[in-house]
Amino acid sequence: MNETVTLAAGWIQTLQGLGLDLKDLIFNVGIPVLCGLFVLVVGFKSKAPGPTIVAVIFGAIVWGGAANMGALKDKTSEDIVQYDGGGQQLTGTGDQ
């Protein structure tokens, strides 16, 4: 095999592995860190409990959504199918 082709295949495998690791790093570390940073910035800038509590709630929603991305993607498609009439019919068809 040509040395250039072998080198290219090696780089492709390396970058593919880094891409998967980068995605895991973003979802498992980056988003939680950004949510925490958001809460700290809002807390220190406002110095009031109300906005800080709201920032904690928003941060938790974003963090939870990122952590459960696998389950949420299936749930969204199930909701669309149900809305389009793909689910079971709840009422009878006779007297409508």
mmCIF file of N, CA and C in Angstrom:
data_model
loop_
_atom_site.group_PDB
_atom_site.id
_atom_site.type_symbol
_atom_site.label_atom_id
_atom_site.label_comp_id
_atom_site.label_asym_id
_atom_site.label_seq_id
_atom_site.Cartn_x
_atom_site.Cartn_y
_atom_site.Cartn_z
ATOM 1 N N MET A 1 0.853 -1.181 0.000
ATOM 2 C CA MET A 1 0.000 0.000 0.000
ATOM 3 C C MET A 1 0.896 1.240 0.000
ATOM 4 N N ASN A 2 0.458 2.234 -0.681
ATOM 5 C CA ASN A 2 1.188 3.485 -0.772
ATOM 6 C C ASN A 2 1.279 4.133 0.604
ATOM 7 N N GLU A 3 2.424 4.720 0.907
ATOM 8 C CA GLU A 3 2.634 5.327 2.226
ATOM 9 C C GLU A 3 1.679 6.492 2.469
ATOM 10 N N THR A 4 1.337 7.254 1.436
ATOM 11 C CA THR A 4 0.421 8.387 1.566
ATOM 12 C C THR A 4 -0.971 7.914 1.949
ATOM 13 N N VAL A 5 -1.436 6.839 1.338
ATOM 14 C CA VAL A 5 -2.764 6.299 1.639
ATOM 15 C C VAL A 5 -2.805 5.789 3.073
ATOM 16 N N THR A 6 -1.755 5.095 3.503
ATOM 17 C CA THR A 6 -1.697 4.600 4.878
ATOM 18 C C THR A 6 -1.707 5.755 5.869
ATOM 19 N N LEU A 7 -0.946 6.788 5.579
ATOM 20 C CA LEU A 7 -0.895 7.951 6.459
ATOM 21 C C LEU A 7 -2.248 8.652 6.526
ATOM 22 N N ALA A 8 -2.916 8.794 5.376
ATOM 23 C CA ALA A 8 -4.230 9.435 5.348
ATOM 24 C C ALA A 8 -5.242 8.617 6.143
ATOM 25 N N ALA A 9 -5.220 7.294 5.981
ATOM 26 C CA ALA A 9 -6.153 6.446 6.730
ATOM 27 C C ALA A 9 -5.892 6.563 8.226
ATOM 28 N N GLY A 10 -4.644 6.641 8.609
ATOM 29 C CA GLY A 10 -4.309 6.804 10.019
ATOM 30 C C GLY A 10 -4.811 8.126 10.580
ATOM 31 N N TRP A 11 -4.660 9.213 9.817
ATOM 32 C CA TRP A 11 -5.142 10.517 10.258
ATOM 33 C C TRP A 11 -6.667 10.547 10.345
ATOM 34 N N ILE A 12 -7.325 9.893 9.383
ATOM 35 C CA ILE A 12 -8.788 9.864 9.404
ATOM 36 C C ILE A 12 -9.281 9.141 10.653
ATOM 37 N N GLN A 13 -8.676 8.013 10.979
ATOM 38 C CA GLN A 13 -9.075 7.285 12.185
ATOM 39 C C GLN A 13 -8.793 8.106 13.440
ATOM 40 N N THR A 14 -7.664 8.773 13.477
ATOM 41 C CA THR A 14 -7.315 9.589 14.639
ATOM 42 C C THR A 14 -8.304 10.732 14.820
ATOM 43 N N LEU A 15 -8.619 11.431 13.738
ATOM 44 C CA LEU A 15 -9.546 12.560 13.837
ATOM 45 C C LEU A 15 -10.961 12.105 14.150
ATOM 46 N N GLN A 16 -11.356 10.930 13.644
ATOM 47 C CA GLN A 16 -12.681 10.404 13.966
ATOM 48 C C GLN A 16 -12.760 10.098 15.460
ATOM 49 N N GLY A 17 -11.715 9.510 16.011
ATOM 50 C CA GLY A 17 -11.688 9.239 17.450
ATOM 51 C C GLY A 17 -11.703 10.519 18.264
ATOM 52 N N LEU A 18 -10.970 11.530 17.817
ATOM 53 C CA LEU A 18 -10.978 12.816 18.524
ATOM 54 C C LEU A 18 -12.341 13.479 18.451
ATOM 55 N N GLY A 19 -13.031 13.325 17.305
ATOM 56 C CA GLY A 19 -14.361 13.909 17.162
ATOM 57 C C GLY A 19 -15.343 13.311 18.151
ATOM 58 N N LEU A 20 -15.302 12.005 18.325
ATOM 59 C CA LEU A 20 -16.190 11.358 19.291
ATOM 60 C C LEU A 20 -15.833 11.776 20.709
ATOM 61 N N ASP A 21 -14.537 11.849 20.990
ATOM 62 C CA ASP A 21 -14.109 12.289 22.320
ATOM 63 C C ASP A 21 -14.490 13.740 22.568
ATOM 64 N N LEU A 22 -14.393 14.569 21.545
ATOM 65 C CA LEU A 22 -14.736 15.980 21.686
ATOM 66 C C LEU A 22 -16.227 16.145 21.971
ATOM 67 N N LYS A 23 -17.060 15.367 21.294
ATOM 68 C CA LYS A 23 -18.506 15.425 21.537
ATOM 69 C C LYS A 23 -18.813 15.012 22.977
ATOM 70 N N ASP A 24 -18.198 13.933 23.435
ATOM 71 C CA ASP A 24 -18.402 13.503 24.823
ATOM 72 C C ASP A 24 -17.896 14.561 25.799
ATOM 73 N N LEU A 25 -16.781 15.176 25.484
ATOM 74 C CA LEU A 25 -16.224 16.211 26.346
ATOM 75 C C LEU A 25 -17.153 17.419 26.433
ATOM 76 N N ILE A 26 -17.738 17.805 25.314
ATOM 77 C CA ILE A 26 -18.654 18.944 25.316
ATOM 78 C C ILE A 26 -19.889 18.641 26.146
ATOM 79 N N PHE A 27 -20.493 17.457 25.923
ATOM 80 C CA PHE A 27 -21.734 17.133 26.621
ATOM 81 C C PHE A 27 -21.518 16.813 28.097
ATOM 82 N N ASN A 28 -20.393 16.195 28.444
ATOM 83 C CA ASN A 28 -20.175 15.759 29.824
ATOM 84 C C ASN A 28 -19.424 16.762 30.678
ATOM 85 N N VAL A 29 -18.666 17.665 30.052
ATOM 86 C CA VAL A 29 -17.879 18.636 30.823
ATOM 87 C C VAL A 29 -18.219 20.066 30.438
ATOM 88 N N GLY A 30 -18.232 20.353 29.146
ATOM 89 C CA GLY A 30 -18.400 21.735 28.685
ATOM 90 C C GLY A 30 -19.723 22.352 29.070
ATOM 91 N N ILE A 31 -20.816 21.654 28.807
ATOM 92 C CA ILE A 31 -22.136 22.209 29.121
ATOM 93 C C ILE A 31 -22.338 22.373 30.627
ATOM 94 N N PRO A 32 -21.989 21.373 31.465
ATOM 95 C CA PRO A 32 -22.124 21.613 32.914
ATOM 96 C C PRO A 32 -21.270 22.776 33.424
ATOM 97 N N VAL A 33 -20.064 22.922 32.887
ATOM 98 C CA VAL A 33 -19.207 24.037 33.314
ATOM 99 C C VAL A 33 -19.817 25.369 32.901
ATOM 100 N N LEU A 34 -20.335 25.442 31.677
ATOM 101 C CA LEU A 34 -20.970 26.684 31.226
ATOM 102 C C LEU A 34 -22.225 26.998 32.037
ATOM 103 N N CYS A 35 -22.996 25.985 32.412
ATOM 104 C CA CYS A 35 -24.179 26.216 33.246
ATOM 105 C C CYS A 35 -23.773 26.754 34.613
ATOM 106 N N GLY A 36 -22.744 26.174 35.201
ATOM 107 C CA GLY A 36 -22.254 26.666 36.489
ATOM 108 C C GLY A 36 -21.713 28.075 36.387
ATOM 109 N N LEU A 37 -20.991 28.357 35.325
ATOM 110 C CA LEU A 37 -20.465 29.700 35.104
ATOM 111 C C LEU A 37 -21.593 30.710 34.936
ATOM 112 N N PHE A 38 -22.646 30.320 34.213
ATOM 113 C CA PHE A 38 -23.813 31.180 34.041
ATOM 114 C C PHE A 38 -24.442 31.520 35.387
ATOM 115 N N VAL A 39 -24.597 30.524 36.246
ATOM 116 C CA VAL A 39 -25.189 30.757 37.568
ATOM 117 C C VAL A 39 -24.297 31.687 38.401
ATOM 118 N N LEU A 40 -22.984 31.464 38.363
ATOM 119 C CA LEU A 40 -22.076 32.317 39.134
ATOM 120 C C LEU A 40 -22.083 33.762 38.630
ATOM 121 N N VAL A 41 -22.081 33.948 37.327
ATOM 122 C CA VAL A 41 -22.077 35.306 36.776
ATOM 123 C C VAL A 41 -23.367 36.028 37.139
ATOM 124 N N VAL A 42 -24.500 35.355 36.972
ATOM 125 C CA VAL A 42 -25.776 35.984 37.316
ATOM 126 C C VAL A 42 -25.821 36.296 38.808
ATOM 127 N N GLY A 43 -25.358 35.365 39.630
ATOM 128 C CA GLY A 43 -25.365 35.579 41.081
ATOM 129 C C GLY A 43 -24.516 36.761 41.507
ATOM 130 N N PHE A 44 -23.294 36.854 40.942
ATOM 131 C CA PHE A 44 -22.413 37.948 41.350
ATOM 132 C C PHE A 44 -22.824 39.289 40.742
ATOM 133 N N LYS A 45 -23.368 39.266 39.553
ATOM 134 C CA LYS A 45 -23.784 40.530 38.930
ATOM 135 C C LYS A 45 -25.054 41.085 39.576
ATOM 136 N N SER A 46 -26.014 40.208 39.884
ATOM 137 C CA SER A 46 -27.282 40.715 40.412
ATOM 138 C C SER A 46 -27.245 40.899 41.923
ATOM 139 N N LYS A 47 -26.512 40.047 42.631
ATOM 140 C CA LYS A 47 -26.437 40.067 44.098
ATOM 141 C C LYS A 47 -27.822 40.035 44.742
ATOM 142 N N ALA A 48 -28.742 39.329 44.068
ATOM 143 C CA ALA A 48 -30.099 39.174 44.569
ATOM 144 C C ALA A 48 -30.483 37.696 44.442
ATOM 145 N N PRO A 49 -31.286 37.213 45.372
ATOM 146 C CA PRO A 49 -31.619 35.783 45.322
ATOM 147 C C PRO A 49 -32.551 35.398 44.171
ATOM 148 N N GLY A 50 -33.447 36.272 43.763
ATOM 149 C CA GLY A 50 -34.423 35.935 42.728
ATOM 150 C C GLY A 50 -33.792 35.558 41.402
ATOM 151 N N PRO A 51 -32.992 36.447 40.809
ATOM 152 C CA PRO A 51 -32.353 36.109 39.538
ATOM 153 C C PRO A 51 -31.408 34.917 39.644
ATOM 154 N N THR A 52 -30.766 34.755 40.796
ATOM 155 C CA THR A 52 -29.858 33.624 40.974
ATOM 156 C C THR A 52 -30.634 32.313 40.987
ATOM 157 N N ILE A 53 -31.779 32.296 41.638
ATOM 158 C CA ILE A 53 -32.607 31.087 41.660
ATOM 159 C C ILE A 53 -33.094 30.755 40.253
ATOM 160 N N VAL A 54 -33.525 31.758 39.503
ATOM 161 C CA VAL A 54 -33.963 31.539 38.127
ATOM 162 C C VAL A 54 -32.798 31.030 37.277
ATOM 163 N N ALA A 55 -31.599 31.570 37.488
ATOM 164 C CA ALA A 55 -30.423 31.106 36.748
ATOM 165 C C ALA A 55 -30.117 29.648 37.083
ATOM 166 N N VAL A 56 -30.278 29.256 38.338
ATOM 167 C CA VAL A 56 -30.066 27.858 38.720
ATOM 168 C C VAL A 56 -31.078 26.960 38.009
ATOM 169 N N ILE A 57 -32.328 27.393 37.964
ATOM 170 C CA ILE A 57 -33.360 26.590 37.301
ATOM 171 C C ILE A 57 -33.060 26.465 35.802
ATOM 172 N N PHE A 58 -32.730 27.572 35.143
ATOM 173 C CA PHE A 58 -32.399 27.519 33.718
ATOM 174 C C PHE A 58 -31.163 26.654 33.465
ATOM 175 N N GLY A 59 -30.160 26.801 34.307
ATOM 176 C CA GLY A 59 -28.955 25.979 34.178
ATOM 177 C C GLY A 59 -29.255 24.500 34.336
ATOM 178 N N ALA A 60 -30.119 24.167 35.285
ATOM 179 C CA ALA A 60 -30.492 22.766 35.490
ATOM 180 C C ALA A 60 -31.265 22.209 34.301
ATOM 181 N N ILE A 61 -32.123 23.018 33.695
ATOM 182 C CA ILE A 61 -32.882 22.573 32.517
ATOM 183 C C ILE A 61 -31.930 22.287 31.354
ATOM 184 N N VAL A 62 -30.996 23.186 31.104
ATOM 185 C CA VAL A 62 -30.051 23.000 30.002
ATOM 186 C C VAL A 62 -29.148 21.796 30.278
ATOM 187 N N TRP A 63 -28.651 21.694 31.496
ATOM 188 C CA TRP A 63 -27.771 20.596 31.874
ATOM 189 C C TRP A 63 -28.521 19.264 31.760
ATOM 190 N N GLY A 64 -29.732 19.216 32.241
ATOM 191 C CA GLY A 64 -30.527 17.991 32.168
ATOM 192 C C GLY A 64 -30.857 17.612 30.737
ATOM 193 N N GLY A 65 -31.161 18.609 29.916
ATOM 194 C CA GLY A 65 -31.426 18.319 28.506
ATOM 195 C C GLY A 65 -30.212 17.768 27.791
ATOM 196 N N ALA A 66 -29.041 18.304 28.090
ATOM 197 C CA ALA A 66 -27.815 17.814 27.462
ATOM 198 C C ALA A 66 -27.463 16.418 27.961
ATOM 199 N N ALA A 67 -27.711 16.150 29.237
ATOM 200 C CA ALA A 67 -27.383 14.847 29.806
ATOM 201 C C ALA A 67 -28.306 13.749 29.285
ATOM 202 N N ASN A 68 -29.535 14.091 28.926
ATOM 203 C CA ASN A 68 -30.509 13.099 28.468
ATOM 204 C C ASN A 68 -30.794 13.214 26.980
ATOM 205 N N MET A 69 -29.822 13.639 26.216
ATOM 206 C CA MET A 69 -30.028 13.864 24.786
ATOM 207 C C MET A 69 -30.462 12.591 24.064
ATOM 208 N N GLY A 70 -29.918 11.451 24.430
ATOM 209 C CA GLY A 70 -30.284 10.198 23.778
ATOM 210 C C GLY A 70 -31.745 9.844 23.966
ATOM 211 N N ALA A 71 -32.264 10.020 25.164
ATOM 212 C CA ALA A 71 -33.671 9.715 25.435
ATOM 213 C C ALA A 71 -34.593 10.761 24.813
ATOM 214 N N LEU A 72 -34.161 12.012 24.782
ATOM 215 C CA LEU A 72 -35.015 13.077 24.251
ATOM 216 C C LEU A 72 -35.196 12.983 22.735
ATOM 217 N N LYS A 73 -34.183 12.496 22.018
ATOM 218 C CA LYS A 73 -34.316 12.410 20.561
ATOM 219 C C LYS A 73 -35.395 11.405 20.174
ATOM 220 N N ASP A 74 -35.502 10.297 20.901
ATOM 221 C CA ASP A 74 -36.556 9.325 20.617
ATOM 222 C C ASP A 74 -37.922 9.856 21.028
ATOM 223 N N LYS A 75 -37.989 10.575 22.108
ATOM 224 C CA LYS A 75 -39.252 11.121 22.594
ATOM 225 C C LYS A 75 -39.822 12.135 21.605
ATOM 226 N N THR A 76 -38.993 12.948 21.017
ATOM 227 C CA THR A 76 -39.466 13.944 20.058
ATOM 228 C C THR A 76 -40.094 13.272 18.844
ATOM 229 N N SER A 77 -39.453 12.252 18.316
ATOM 230 C CA SER A 77 -40.023 11.567 17.149
ATOM 231 C C SER A 77 -41.315 10.845 17.512
ATOM 232 N N GLU A 78 -41.422 10.308 18.728
ATOM 233 C CA GLU A 78 -42.674 9.677 19.164
ATOM 234 C C GLU A 78 -43.795 10.705 19.242
ATOM 235 N N ASP A 79 -43.496 11.903 19.731
ATOM 236 C CA ASP A 79 -44.510 12.954 19.815
ATOM 237 C C ASP A 79 -44.999 13.372 18.429
ATOM 238 N N ILE A 80 -44.099 13.463 17.473
ATOM 239 C CA ILE A 80 -44.485 13.859 16.123
ATOM 240 C C ILE A 80 -45.371 12.794 15.494
ATOM 241 N N VAL A 81 -45.013 11.532 15.667
ATOM 242 C CA VAL A 81 -45.828 10.444 15.112
ATOM 243 C C VAL A 81 -47.212 10.449 15.743
ATOM 244 N N GLN A 82 -47.266 10.659 17.052
ATOM 245 C CA GLN A 82 -48.553 10.697 17.753
ATOM 246 C C GLN A 82 -49.400 11.877 17.259
ATOM 247 N N TYR A 83 -48.791 13.018 17.045
ATOM 248 C CA TYR A 83 -49.515 14.198 16.579
ATOM 249 C C TYR A 83 -50.046 13.994 15.160
ATOM 250 N N ASP A 84 -49.290 13.293 14.335
ATOM 251 C CA ASP A 84 -49.698 13.051 12.955
ATOM 252 C C ASP A 84 -50.737 11.944 12.820
ATOM 253 N N GLY A 85 -51.212 11.397 13.921
ATOM 254 C CA GLY A 85 -52.224 10.359 13.867
ATOM 255 C C GLY A 85 -51.663 8.962 13.760
ATOM 256 N N GLY A 86 -50.399 8.800 14.065
ATOM 257 C CA GLY A 86 -49.780 7.485 13.973
ATOM 258 C C GLY A 86 -50.059 6.601 15.169
ATOM 259 N N GLY A 87 -50.562 7.190 16.232
ATOM 260 C CA GLY A 87 -50.854 6.391 17.426
ATOM 261 C C GLY A 87 -52.238 5.786 17.352
ATOM 262 N N GLN A 88 -52.647 5.165 18.441
ATOM 263 C CA GLN A 88 -53.973 4.564 18.487
ATOM 264 C C GLN A 88 -55.041 5.653 18.563
ATOM 265 N N GLN A 89 -56.187 5.349 17.999
ATOM 266 C CA GLN A 89 -57.281 6.312 18.032
ATOM 267 C C GLN A 89 -58.010 6.184 19.365
ATOM 268 N N LEU A 90 -58.242 7.303 20.030
ATOM 269 C CA LEU A 90 -58.829 7.268 21.365
ATOM 270 C C LEU A 90 -60.344 7.289 21.346
ATOM 271 N N THR A 91 -60.967 7.782 20.303
ATOM 272 C CA THR A 91 -62.418 7.859 20.243
ATOM 273 C C THR A 91 -62.932 6.968 19.135
ATOM 274 N N GLY A 92 -64.167 6.569 19.237
ATOM 275 C CA GLY A 92 -64.771 5.744 18.203
ATOM 276 C C GLY A 92 -65.017 6.528 16.934
ATOM 277 N N THR A 93 -65.103 5.846 15.806
ATOM 278 C CA THR A 93 -65.282 6.538 14.530
ATOM 279 C C THR A 93 -66.746 6.601 14.103
ATOM 280 N N GLY A 94 -67.645 5.987 14.847
ATOM 281 C CA GLY A 94 -69.027 5.874 14.410
ATOM 282 C C GLY A 94 -69.834 7.130 14.483
ATOM 283 N N ASP A 95 -69.831 7.875 15.560
ATOM 284 C CA ASP A 95 -70.765 8.977 15.790
ATOM 285 C C ASP A 95 -70.122 10.345 15.711
ATOM 286 N N GLN A 96 -69.252 10.555 14.784
ATOM 287 C CA GLN A 96 -68.580 11.860 14.743
ATOM 288 C C GLN A 96 -69.117 12.708 13.646
#
